[in-house]
Amino acid sequence: MAIMVAEHGKWPAKSDPIFMIAGKAAEAKEKYGADKVINSTLGALMDDDGSLVAFDSVYTTLKNLNNAEIAAYAPIQGTKEFLEAAELNCFGQYRPDAHIRAVSTPGGTGGVKQAVWNYTNTGDSILTTNWYWSPYNTITEEIDRGVETFDIFNEDGNYNLKGLKEQSKKLLDKQKRLLLILNTPAHNPTGYSVSDEEWDEILDFMKKEAEDKENKITILVDAAYIEFAGEKDERKKFFKKFTNLPDNLFIIVAFSTSKSHTMYGLRSGAVIGISSNEEVVEEFYYACLHTARANWSNGTRGAMATVAKITNDKNLNKQYQEEKNKYKKLLRKRAEAFVEEAEKVNLEILPYRDGFFVSIPCDNPQEASEKLMKENIFVVPLQKGLRFAVCAVSEEKCKTAPEKIKKVLNK
Amino acid sequence: MAIMVAEHGKWPAKSDPIFMIAGKAAEAKEKYGADKVINSTLGALMDDDGSLVAFDSVYTTLKNLNNAEIAAYAPIQGTKEFLEAAELNCFGQYRPDAHIRAVSTPGGTGGVKQAVWNYTNTGDSILTTNWYWSPYNTITEEIDRGVETFDIFNEDGNYNLKGLKEQSKKLLDKQKRLLLILNTPAHNPTGYSVSDEEWDEILDFMKKEAEDKENKITILVDAAYIEFAGEKDERKKFFKKFTNLPDNLFIIVAFSTSKSHTMYGLRSGAVIGISSNEEVVEEFYYACLHTARANWSNGTRGAMATVAKITNDKNLNKQYQEEKNKYKKLLRKRAEAFVEEAEKVNLEILPYRDGFFVSIPCDNPQEASEKLMKENIFVVPLQKGLRFAVCAVSEEKCKTAPEKIKKVLNK
């Protein structure tokens, strides 16, 4: 029972489990030495020695800004230069032919909040995959929305389009409104990327559902990990498909610089609304503006200026791309090492394509995580398995981890 | 009628008026020259030449941080060092003897959001003064709360404690729950600071109301401008009064580094909960943690590290205090010039004590603001008058402005 807080503000006294496990990993590192510990908890890119990667191009640019450029308030919607840069970075060469408007957000979280708050009603449920980033739950439960899920993979291990469609239909029947959150490419936590063919099938289905003009369908593409997916821009091709959609099929992209620019702590991202109908993106813009003003006001000015400069300055951009590609390759090697080794030792993992994480389905993930901690392996327990952050672990350790995990799970 | 957005997300297509007028002021400066324009719009400290003040001590510290220290995610609640620094900066030598917990927020806005969301119910109204910072309205209307007000000054020009009490009683009778927002010291927009004697009377009244244990009373002290109020720490004495309050009289302070550290664009502040009952601050902490995770996740790490370092390093702190005091004096001189001159030319203003703004009551503020624009004087129209930002205008111009404003208002 709440004492002073309103009932809806009463939550269990628990801290974020990821930060808690990361704390234990740090203790173990202190006690046993870094080489003895596999810390695969935090979703941030780490060098092989366990130190956080912070791109030189990004931080040199930030530190070269005039003080006043960092100190000033940004406009509520974000600076013009940043919003243009956000769209350029997000779409690459695959910008859809549509009306597009963007508003800055504090990282990807702010983007998800914008979509959930403004595109669902109290009591509605959003739809996402059954393996999902747990803050989707925090964001929705805070404002009295629910989360419905569909199994991300079918029994053949393929993306479960049938489940996606069935659950979408069910929610549309009930709510006449659907917010489908697809965390792709490089899904957190499985590392799956929806293929271009799968996107075609999803959009064909949604277009058909949109023939009922009472249906209001919104797809939120949470693209937090997009810069670490695929070869070059290949994983951005699907954006082009958001051309000529019906008015009642609206796309929002949650763009974040946290991973793409190693700017996690600078809290900078944007929501980008895409529609064939100009009025739809106009109302999106003013909805997001109001929500921004009413929650966090404006964004981190220095982060915006940094991203804009890196996008627009040819030399800086070259340097940034080189750094990013270096780590993209490093990440791929680590993931390949983990996936290959998992296969060798018969450790079951979910289909991995890109990104920071690999997922290991298992029973009693909480218990498994605790057992692994005793072996100095720190992974995050999810509802249906364990999340191994290849972004944070050296290739060498990625090679040894699957066998160690397999052993503990077999116990 | 909304097309795709939910009805509660449909807002008029209007941009922030302050940023709009500031834009016009910038155009006028370009066209007529800086010396011909009085730009008194933005609530940020400007040098006499109209450039934004950014403390050297702050930005040297920020730029000297390791890149990884800026890049990393901060914990949801904020770093330990920052939260300790926030409390030290906020209370000065007047820390109340009470249970105290803090959670980081994106500036003062995030703090107001935390209090309004977690300490009122849907349909409730908060209470504040009739002259108030307009985002209180944006923050409450976004989540279906209302704003009730009492006249800040009575007919004698004194702080209207009678009105405060009457309206508090009315809301308590109706809601059994009260969130009173007092923007003090250095109230935006009037520049009024609630005196220590007035605080005594407010707390005595609230303690009496709290004898009805069904009443849940929360006072949010929005202290955004506190570092520019009074001589030394004298305007922090009232914090000590938050000692030994009844369990159902809870205090939240919205602490912000935007003004105190000239870090507007870095989005860093904290909510600080104060209670005699440990459980009350515990539930406050977990409520704020959940709301943070569900809205903006975590705060700007580099800003937190900067504030912590400046608070804890003796030399840096000395440098920071000197800079801040220099501008505090500058601000006082400007305000004194404006107030004296207003008296001379019989321009009615509201009682000013401290801070960034002076308020001029008038009819049709919108029209008055537009007329003033034609004279190259840019002020912000509020519901009941005009806000003149002495923080942004040189002493010289503060001397000439009242006569010019008087003339236009007389037309």
PDB file of C-alpha atoms in Angstrom, chain A residues 139-392:
ATOM      1  CA  ILE A 139       7.299   1.976 -20.510  1.00  0.00           C
ATOM      2  CA  THR A 140       3.859   0.470 -21.092  1.00  0.00           C
ATOM      3  CA  GLU A 141       2.986  -0.557 -17.521  1.00  0.00           C
ATOM      4  CA  GLU A 142       3.886   2.937 -16.276  1.00  0.00           C
ATOM      5  CA  ILE A 143       1.020   4.381 -18.319  1.00  0.00           C
ATOM      6  CA  ASP A 144      -1.443   1.526 -17.953  1.00  0.00           C
ATOM      7  CA  ARG A 145      -0.814  -0.176 -21.289  1.00  0.00           C
ATOM      8  CA  GLY A 146      -0.097  -3.864 -21.725  1.00  0.00           C
ATOM      9  CA  VAL A 147       2.311  -5.931 -23.821  1.00  0.00           C
ATOM     10  CA  GLU A 148       1.023  -8.751 -26.030  1.00  0.00           C
ATOM     11  CA  THR A 149       3.545 -10.929 -27.794  1.00  0.00           C
ATOM     12  CA  PHE A 150       3.908 -13.478 -30.562  1.00  0.00           C
ATOM     13  CA  ASP A 151       6.606 -16.156 -30.663  1.00  0.00           C
ATOM     14  CA  ILE A 152       9.445 -14.605 -32.633  1.00  0.00           C
ATOM     15  CA  PHE A 153      10.446 -17.947 -34.209  1.00  0.00           C
ATOM     16  CA  ASN A 154       8.275 -20.851 -35.317  1.00  0.00           C
ATOM     17  CA  GLU A 155       9.106 -24.500 -34.767  1.00  0.00           C
ATOM     18  CA  ASP A 156      11.321 -24.542 -37.849  1.00  0.00           C
ATOM     19  CA  GLY A 157      13.384 -21.726 -36.396  1.00  0.00           C
ATOM     20  CA  ASN A 158      12.100 -19.202 -38.945  1.00  0.00           C
ATOM     21  CA  TYR A 159      10.636 -15.787 -38.235  1.00  0.00           C
ATOM     22  CA  ASN A 160       7.062 -16.369 -37.166  1.00  0.00           C
ATOM     23  CA  LEU A 161       5.066 -14.242 -39.587  1.00  0.00           C
ATOM     24  CA  LYS A 162       1.962 -16.315 -38.941  1.00  0.00           C
ATOM     25  CA  GLY A 163       2.057 -15.417 -35.251  1.00  0.00           C
ATOM     26  CA  LEU A 164       2.670 -11.758 -36.049  1.00  0.00           C
ATOM     27  CA  LYS A 165      -0.393 -11.683 -38.289  1.00  0.00           C
ATOM     28  CA  GLU A 166      -2.685 -13.588 -35.955  1.00  0.00           C
ATOM     29  CA  GLN A 167      -1.859 -11.435 -32.968  1.00  0.00           C
ATOM     30  CA  SER A 168      -2.134  -8.249 -35.017  1.00  0.00           C
ATOM     31  CA  LYS A 169      -5.586  -9.258 -36.189  1.00  0.00           C
ATOM     32  CA  LYS A 170      -6.634 -10.113 -32.670  1.00  0.00           C
ATOM     33  CA  LEU A 171      -5.566  -6.726 -31.322  1.00  0.00           C
ATOM     34  CA  LEU A 172      -7.093  -4.850 -34.257  1.00  0.00           C
ATOM     35  CA  ASP A 173     -10.386  -6.633 -33.727  1.00  0.00           C
ATOM     36  CA  LYS A 174     -10.350  -5.669 -30.100  1.00  0.00           C
ATOM     37  CA  GLN A 175      -8.798  -2.193 -30.185  1.00  0.00           C
ATOM     38  CA  LYS A 176      -9.215  -1.037 -33.801  1.00  0.00           C
ATOM     39  CA  ARG A 177      -5.733   0.254 -33.129  1.00  0.00           C
ATOM     40  CA  LEU A 178      -2.393  -1.522 -33.262  1.00  0.00           C
ATOM     41  CA  LEU A 179       1.082  -0.467 -32.221  1.00  0.00           C
ATOM     42  CA  LEU A 180       3.500  -3.141 -33.378  1.00  0.00           C
ATOM     43  CA  ILE A 181       7.051  -2.676 -32.095  1.00  0.00           C
ATOM     44  CA  LEU A 182       9.679  -4.393 -34.206  1.00  0.00           C
ATOM     45  CA  ASN A 183      13.167  -4.102 -32.825  1.00  0.00           C
ATOM     46  CA  THR A 184      15.054  -4.677 -36.055  1.00  0.00           C
ATOM     47  CA  PRO A 185      17.627  -4.995 -37.551  1.00  0.00           C
ATOM     48  CA  ALA A 186      19.855  -6.641 -34.954  1.00  0.00           C
ATOM     49  CA  HIS A 187      17.090  -7.430 -32.499  1.00  0.00           C
ATOM     50  CA  ASN A 188      17.813  -7.055 -28.821  1.00  0.00           C
ATOM     51  CA  PRO A 189      18.171  -9.723 -27.425  1.00  0.00           C
ATOM     52  CA  THR A 190      18.243 -12.362 -30.192  1.00  0.00           C
ATOM     53  CA  GLY A 191      20.291 -10.602 -32.869  1.00  0.00           C
ATOM     54  CA  TYR A 192      17.666 -11.400 -35.521  1.00  0.00           C
ATOM     55  CA  SER A 193      17.068  -9.015 -38.443  1.00  0.00           C
ATOM     56  CA  VAL A 194      13.750  -9.073 -40.294  1.00  0.00           C
ATOM     57  CA  SER A 195      14.604  -9.811 -43.953  1.00  0.00           C
ATOM     58  CA  ASP A 196      13.422  -7.704 -46.886  1.00  0.00           C
ATOM     59  CA  GLU A 197      11.101 -10.508 -47.972  1.00  0.00           C
ATOM     60  CA  GLU A 198       9.626 -10.737 -44.490  1.00  0.00           C
ATOM     61  CA  TRP A 199       9.084  -6.979 -44.504  1.00  0.00           C
ATOM     62  CA  ASP A 200       7.188  -7.331 -47.796  1.00  0.00           C
ATOM     63  CA  GLU A 201       4.920  -9.919 -46.266  1.00  0.00           C
ATOM     64  CA  ILE A 202       4.371  -7.827 -43.115  1.00  0.00           C
ATOM     65  CA  LEU A 203       3.513  -4.721 -45.122  1.00  0.00           C
ATOM     66  CA  ASP A 204       1.240  -6.615 -47.519  1.00  0.00           C
ATOM     67  CA  PHE A 205      -0.652  -7.996 -44.562  1.00  0.00           C
ATOM     68  CA  MET A 206      -0.899  -4.598 -42.872  1.00  0.00           C
ATOM     69  CA  LYS A 207      -2.068  -2.926 -46.085  1.00  0.00           C
ATOM     70  CA  LYS A 208      -4.863  -5.434 -46.268  1.00  0.00           C
ATOM     71  CA  GLU A 209      -5.819  -4.789 -42.653  1.00  0.00           C
ATOM     72  CA  ALA A 210      -5.716  -1.075 -43.430  1.00  0.00           C
ATOM     73  CA  GLU A 211      -8.477  -1.540 -45.995  1.00  0.00           C
ATOM     74  CA  ASP A 212     -10.756  -1.322 -42.998  1.00  0.00           C
ATOM     75  CA  LYS A 213     -10.456   2.434 -42.604  1.00  0.00           C
ATOM     76  CA  GLU A 214     -11.444   2.161 -38.936  1.00  0.00           C
ATOM     77  CA  ASN A 215      -8.182   0.358 -38.257  1.00  0.00           C
ATOM     78  CA  LYS A 216      -5.310   2.564 -37.130  1.00  0.00           C
ATOM     79  CA  ILE A 217      -2.052   0.694 -37.557  1.00  0.00           C
ATOM     80  CA  THR A 218       1.310   2.009 -36.402  1.00  0.00           C
ATOM     81  CA  ILE A 219       4.591   0.146 -36.711  1.00  0.00           C
ATOM     82  CA  LEU A 220       7.416   1.369 -34.526  1.00  0.00           C
ATOM     83  CA  VAL A 221      10.785   0.300 -35.901  1.00  0.00           C
ATOM     84  CA  ASP A 222      13.190   0.369 -32.983  1.00  0.00           C
ATOM     85  CA  ALA A 223      16.438   0.700 -34.945  1.00  0.00           C
ATOM     86  CA  ALA A 224      18.830   1.210 -32.042  1.00  0.00           C
ATOM     87  CA  TYR A 225      21.393  -1.257 -33.406  1.00  0.00           C
ATOM     88  CA  ILE A 226      21.046  -0.583 -37.139  1.00  0.00           C
ATOM     89  CA  GLU A 227      24.601   0.732 -37.645  1.00  0.00           C
ATOM     90  CA  PHE A 228      25.998  -2.610 -36.566  1.00  0.00           C
ATOM     91  CA  ALA A 229      23.868  -4.720 -38.904  1.00  0.00           C
ATOM     92  CA  GLY A 230      24.702  -6.277 -42.250  1.00  0.00           C
ATOM     93  CA  GLU A 231      27.217  -5.313 -44.880  1.00  0.00           C
ATOM     94  CA  LYS A 232      27.342  -1.602 -45.653  1.00  0.00           C
ATOM     95  CA  ASP A 233      23.767  -0.261 -45.942  1.00  0.00           C
ATOM     96  CA  GLU A 234      22.057  -3.520 -46.895  1.00  0.00           C
ATOM     97  CA  ARG A 235      20.030  -3.646 -43.699  1.00  0.00           C
ATOM     98  CA  LYS A 236      18.516  -0.237 -44.494  1.00  0.00           C
ATOM     99  CA  LYS A 237      16.882  -1.273 -47.747  1.00  0.00           C
ATOM    100  CA  PHE A 238      13.565  -1.942 -46.044  1.00  0.00           C
ATOM    101  CA  PHE A 239      13.084   1.763 -45.310  1.00  0.00           C
ATOM    102  CA  LYS A 240      12.351   2.322 -48.997  1.00  0.00           C
ATOM    103  CA  LYS A 241       9.301   0.076 -48.616  1.00  0.00           C
ATOM    104  CA  PHE A 242       7.620   2.736 -46.473  1.00  0.00           C
ATOM    105  CA  THR A 243       6.651   4.499 -49.687  1.00  0.00           C
ATOM    106  CA  ASN A 244       2.998   4.799 -50.753  1.00  0.00           C
ATOM    107  CA  LEU A 245       1.501   3.257 -47.655  1.00  0.00           C
ATOM    108  CA  PRO A 246      -2.182   3.863 -46.905  1.00  0.00           C
ATOM    109  CA  ASP A 247      -2.987   6.807 -44.613  1.00  0.00           C
ATOM    110  CA  ASN A 248      -3.937   4.537 -41.733  1.00  0.00           C
ATOM    111  CA  LEU A 249      -0.677   2.610 -41.795  1.00  0.00           C
ATOM    112  CA  PHE A 250       1.831   4.852 -40.075  1.00  0.00           C
ATOM    113  CA  ILE A 251       5.532   4.192 -39.526  1.00  0.00           C
ATOM    114  CA  ILE A 252       7.640   5.584 -36.711  1.00  0.00           C
ATOM    115  CA  VAL A 253      11.357   4.930 -36.478  1.00  0.00           C
ATOM    116  CA  ALA A 254      13.089   5.250 -33.122  1.00  0.00           C
ATOM    117  CA  PHE A 255      16.549   6.477 -34.094  1.00  0.00           C
ATOM    118  CA  SER A 256      19.244   6.507 -31.427  1.00  0.00           C
ATOM    119  CA  THR A 257      22.844   7.719 -31.402  1.00  0.00           C
ATOM    120  CA  SER A 258      23.631   5.713 -28.255  1.00  0.00           C
ATOM    121  CA  LYS A 259      25.185   2.804 -30.128  1.00  0.00           C
ATOM    122  CA  SER A 260      25.816   4.298 -33.569  1.00  0.00           C
ATOM    123  CA  HIS A 261      27.961   7.105 -32.132  1.00  0.00           C
ATOM    124  CA  THR A 262      28.959   5.493 -28.810  1.00  0.00           C
ATOM    125  CA  MET A 263      26.986   8.275 -27.142  1.00  0.00           C
ATOM    126  CA  TYR A 264      24.980   6.229 -24.623  1.00  0.00           C
ATOM    127  CA  GLY A 265      25.411   8.717 -21.806  1.00  0.00           C
ATOM    128  CA  LEU A 266      24.591  11.732 -23.957  1.00  0.00           C
ATOM    129  CA  ARG A 267      20.935  10.767 -24.377  1.00  0.00           C
ATOM    130  CA  SER A 268      20.279  11.695 -27.965  1.00  0.00           C
ATOM    131  CA  GLY A 269      17.936  10.180 -30.493  1.00  0.00           C
ATOM    132  CA  ALA A 270      14.874  11.044 -32.534  1.00  0.00           C
ATOM    133  CA  VAL A 271      11.466   9.736 -33.517  1.00  0.00           C
ATOM    134  CA  ILE A 272      10.931   9.908 -37.252  1.00  0.00           C
ATOM    135  CA  GLY A 273       7.359   9.721 -38.559  1.00  0.00           C
ATOM    136  CA  ILE A 274       6.736   8.443 -42.109  1.00  0.00           C
ATOM    137  CA  SER A 275       3.401   8.718 -43.925  1.00  0.00           C
ATOM    138  CA  SER A 276       1.910   9.261 -47.375  1.00  0.00           C
ATOM    139  CA  ASN A 277      -0.378  11.805 -45.740  1.00  0.00           C
ATOM    140  CA  GLU A 278       1.139  15.126 -44.702  1.00  0.00           C
ATOM    141  CA  GLU A 279      -1.494  15.670 -42.012  1.00  0.00           C
ATOM    142  CA  VAL A 280      -0.526  12.404 -40.345  1.00  0.00           C
ATOM    143  CA  VAL A 281       3.079  13.509 -39.888  1.00  0.00           C
ATOM    144  CA  GLU A 282       1.927  16.995 -38.841  1.00  0.00           C
ATOM    145  CA  GLU A 283      -0.192  15.651 -35.999  1.00  0.00           C
ATOM    146  CA  PHE A 284       2.669  13.291 -35.133  1.00  0.00           C
ATOM    147  CA  TYR A 285       5.032  16.254 -34.925  1.00  0.00           C
ATOM    148  CA  TYR A 286       2.813  18.297 -32.607  1.00  0.00           C
ATOM    149  CA  ALA A 287       1.971  15.273 -30.475  1.00  0.00           C
ATOM    150  CA  CYS A 288       5.685  14.578 -29.984  1.00  0.00           C
ATOM    151  CA  LEU A 289       6.413  18.251 -29.336  1.00  0.00           C
ATOM    152  CA  HIS A 290       3.827  18.351 -26.561  1.00  0.00           C
ATOM    153  CA  THR A 291       5.013  15.089 -25.039  1.00  0.00           C
ATOM    154  CA  ALA A 292       8.625  16.278 -25.120  1.00  0.00           C
ATOM    155  CA  ARG A 293       7.741  19.578 -23.433  1.00  0.00           C
ATOM    156  CA  ALA A 294       5.718  17.716 -20.822  1.00  0.00           C
ATOM    157  CA  ASN A 295       8.376  15.141 -19.945  1.00  0.00           C
ATOM    158  CA  TRP A 296      11.990  16.137 -20.583  1.00  0.00           C
ATOM    159  CA  SER A 297      11.606  19.465 -22.423  1.00  0.00           C
ATOM    160  CA  ASN A 298      14.526  19.502 -24.833  1.00  0.00           C
ATOM    161  CA  GLY A 299      17.506  17.321 -25.680  1.00  0.00           C
ATOM    162  CA  THR A 300      21.263  17.414 -25.191  1.00  0.00           C
ATOM    163  CA  ARG A 301      22.436  20.282 -27.391  1.00  0.00           C
ATOM    164  CA  GLY A 302      26.104  19.270 -27.562  1.00  0.00           C
ATOM    165  CA  ALA A 303      25.193  15.760 -28.673  1.00  0.00           C
ATOM    166  CA  MET A 304      23.019  17.183 -31.442  1.00  0.00           C
ATOM    167  CA  ALA A 305      25.754  19.531 -32.636  1.00  0.00           C
ATOM    168  CA  THR A 306      28.280  16.685 -32.610  1.00  0.00           C
ATOM    169  CA  VAL A 307      26.136  14.354 -34.714  1.00  0.00           C
ATOM    170  CA  ALA A 308      25.343  17.162 -37.174  1.00  0.00           C
ATOM    171  CA  LYS A 309      29.010  18.094 -37.598  1.00  0.00           C
ATOM    172  CA  ILE A 310      30.109  14.493 -38.090  1.00  0.00           C
ATOM    173  CA  THR A 311      27.391  13.973 -40.669  1.00  0.00           C
ATOM    174  CA  ASN A 312      28.174  17.126 -42.640  1.00  0.00           C
ATOM    175  CA  ASP A 313      31.970  17.364 -42.467  1.00  0.00           C
ATOM    176  CA  LYS A 314      33.505  15.077 -45.069  1.00  0.00           C
ATOM    177  CA  ASN A 315      36.751  14.381 -43.221  1.00  0.00           C
ATOM    178  CA  LEU A 316      35.113  13.883 -39.884  1.00  0.00           C
ATOM    179  CA  ASN A 317      32.573  11.607 -41.450  1.00  0.00           C
ATOM    180  CA  LYS A 318      35.285   9.502 -43.051  1.00  0.00           C
ATOM    181  CA  GLN A 319      37.025   9.153 -39.712  1.00  0.00           C
ATOM    182  CA  TYR A 320      33.765   8.251 -38.004  1.00  0.00           C
ATOM    183  CA  GLN A 321      32.849   5.649 -40.622  1.00  0.00           C
ATOM    184  CA  GLU A 322      36.271   4.057 -40.319  1.00  0.00           C
ATOM    185  CA  GLU A 323      36.003   3.788 -36.571  1.00  0.00           C
ATOM    186  CA  LYS A 324      32.485   2.439 -36.749  1.00  0.00           C
ATOM    187  CA  ASN A 325      33.388  -0.118 -39.417  1.00  0.00           C
ATOM    188  CA  LYS A 326      36.379  -1.290 -37.444  1.00  0.00           C
ATOM    189  CA  TYR A 327      34.153  -2.130 -34.505  1.00  0.00           C
ATOM    190  CA  LYS A 328      31.403  -3.495 -36.706  1.00  0.00           C
ATOM    191  CA  LYS A 329      33.934  -6.028 -37.995  1.00  0.00           C
ATOM    192  CA  LEU A 330      35.194  -6.760 -34.497  1.00  0.00           C
ATOM    193  CA  LEU A 331      31.631  -7.378 -33.382  1.00  0.00           C
ATOM    194  CA  ARG A 332      30.967  -9.725 -36.304  1.00  0.00           C
ATOM    195  CA  LYS A 333      34.079 -11.749 -35.530  1.00  0.00           C
ATOM    196  CA  ARG A 334      33.091 -12.107 -31.914  1.00  0.00           C
ATOM    197  CA  ALA A 335      29.556 -13.139 -32.810  1.00  0.00           C
ATOM    198  CA  GLU A 336      30.801 -15.624 -35.394  1.00  0.00           C
ATOM    199  CA  ALA A 337      33.161 -17.120 -32.850  1.00  0.00           C
ATOM    200  CA  PHE A 338      30.339 -17.508 -30.350  1.00  0.00           C
ATOM    201  CA  VAL A 339      27.854 -18.927 -32.864  1.00  0.00           C
ATOM    202  CA  GLU A 340      30.368 -21.418 -34.328  1.00  0.00           C
ATOM    203  CA  GLU A 341      31.442 -22.599 -30.942  1.00  0.00           C
ATOM    204  CA  ALA A 342      27.852 -22.922 -29.754  1.00  0.00           C
ATOM    205  CA  GLU A 343      27.175 -25.190 -32.694  1.00  0.00           C
ATOM    206  CA  LYS A 344      30.237 -27.294 -31.931  1.00  0.00           C
ATOM    207  CA  VAL A 345      29.302 -27.877 -28.314  1.00  0.00           C
ATOM    208  CA  ASN A 346      25.577 -28.205 -29.062  1.00  0.00           C
ATOM    209  CA  LEU A 347      24.557 -25.127 -27.107  1.00  0.00           C
ATOM    210  CA  GLU A 348      21.133 -24.082 -28.396  1.00  0.00           C
ATOM    211  CA  ILE A 349      20.966 -20.434 -29.428  1.00  0.00           C
ATOM    212  CA  LEU A 350      18.345 -18.417 -31.292  1.00  0.00           C
ATOM    213  CA  PRO A 351      18.948 -17.434 -34.949  1.00  0.00           C
ATOM    214  CA  TYR A 352      21.544 -14.656 -34.865  1.00  0.00           C
ATOM    215  CA  ARG A 353      21.989 -12.225 -37.766  1.00  0.00           C
ATOM    216  CA  ASP A 354      23.491  -8.969 -36.438  1.00  0.00           C
ATOM    217  CA  GLY A 355      24.165  -6.844 -33.470  1.00  0.00           C
ATOM    218  CA  PHE A 356      25.170  -6.762 -29.859  1.00  0.00           C
ATOM    219  CA  PHE A 357      23.500  -9.876 -28.419  1.00  0.00           C
ATOM    220  CA  VAL A 358      23.032 -13.618 -28.768  1.00  0.00           C
ATOM    221  CA  SER A 359      20.202 -15.368 -26.904  1.00  0.00           C
ATOM    222  CA  ILE A 360      20.305 -18.767 -25.292  1.00  0.00           C
ATOM    223  CA  PRO A 361      16.901 -20.295 -24.533  1.00  0.00           C
ATOM    224  CA  CYS A 362      16.767 -22.235 -21.267  1.00  0.00           C
ATOM    225  CA  ASP A 363      14.584 -23.124 -18.299  1.00  0.00           C
ATOM    226  CA  ASN A 364      14.905 -21.108 -15.102  1.00  0.00           C
ATOM    227  CA  PRO A 365      17.073 -18.325 -16.567  1.00  0.00           C
ATOM    228  CA  GLN A 366      17.392 -16.638 -13.175  1.00  0.00           C
ATOM    229  CA  GLU A 367      18.869 -19.790 -11.631  1.00  0.00           C
ATOM    230  CA  ALA A 368      21.092 -20.368 -14.655  1.00  0.00           C
ATOM    231  CA  SER A 369      22.444 -16.831 -14.448  1.00  0.00           C
ATOM    232  CA  GLU A 370      23.240 -17.304 -10.770  1.00  0.00           C
ATOM    233  CA  LYS A 371      25.034 -20.570 -11.434  1.00  0.00           C
ATOM    234  CA  LEU A 372      27.039 -18.920 -14.193  1.00  0.00           C
ATOM    235  CA  MET A 373      28.039 -16.098 -11.861  1.00  0.00           C
ATOM    236  CA  LYS A 374      29.795 -18.668  -9.678  1.00  0.00           C
ATOM    237  CA  GLU A 375      31.865 -19.575 -12.737  1.00  0.00           C
ATOM    238  CA  ASN A 376      32.607 -15.859 -13.237  1.00  0.00           C
ATOM    239  CA  ILE A 377      30.378 -15.685 -16.313  1.00  0.00           C
ATOM    240  CA  PHE A 378      27.972 -12.773 -16.104  1.00  0.00           C
ATOM    241  CA  VAL A 379      24.969 -12.847 -18.439  1.00  0.00           C
ATOM    242  CA  VAL A 380      21.541 -11.260 -18.192  1.00  0.00           C
ATOM    243  CA  PRO A 381      18.622 -13.586 -17.371  1.00  0.00           C
ATOM    244  CA  LEU A 382      15.525 -12.852 -19.450  1.00  0.00           C
ATOM    245  CA  GLN A 383      12.083 -14.426 -19.144  1.00  0.00           C
ATOM    246  CA  LYS A 384      12.848 -17.226 -21.579  1.00  0.00           C
ATOM    247  CA  GLY A 385      16.605 -17.549 -21.521  1.00  0.00           C
ATOM    248  CA  LEU A 386      19.938 -15.819 -21.227  1.00  0.00           C
ATOM    249  CA  ARG A 387      21.303 -12.826 -23.121  1.00  0.00           C
ATOM    250  CA  PHE A 388      24.985 -12.966 -23.970  1.00  0.00           C
ATOM    251  CA  ALA A 389      26.385  -9.556 -24.969  1.00  0.00           C
ATOM    252  CA  VAL A 390      29.006 -10.260 -27.619  1.00  0.00           C
ATOM    253  CA  CYS A 391      29.459  -6.465 -27.801  1.00  0.00           C
ATOM    254  CA  ALA A 392      31.187  -6.601 -24.442  1.00  0.00           C
TER     255      ALA A 392
END
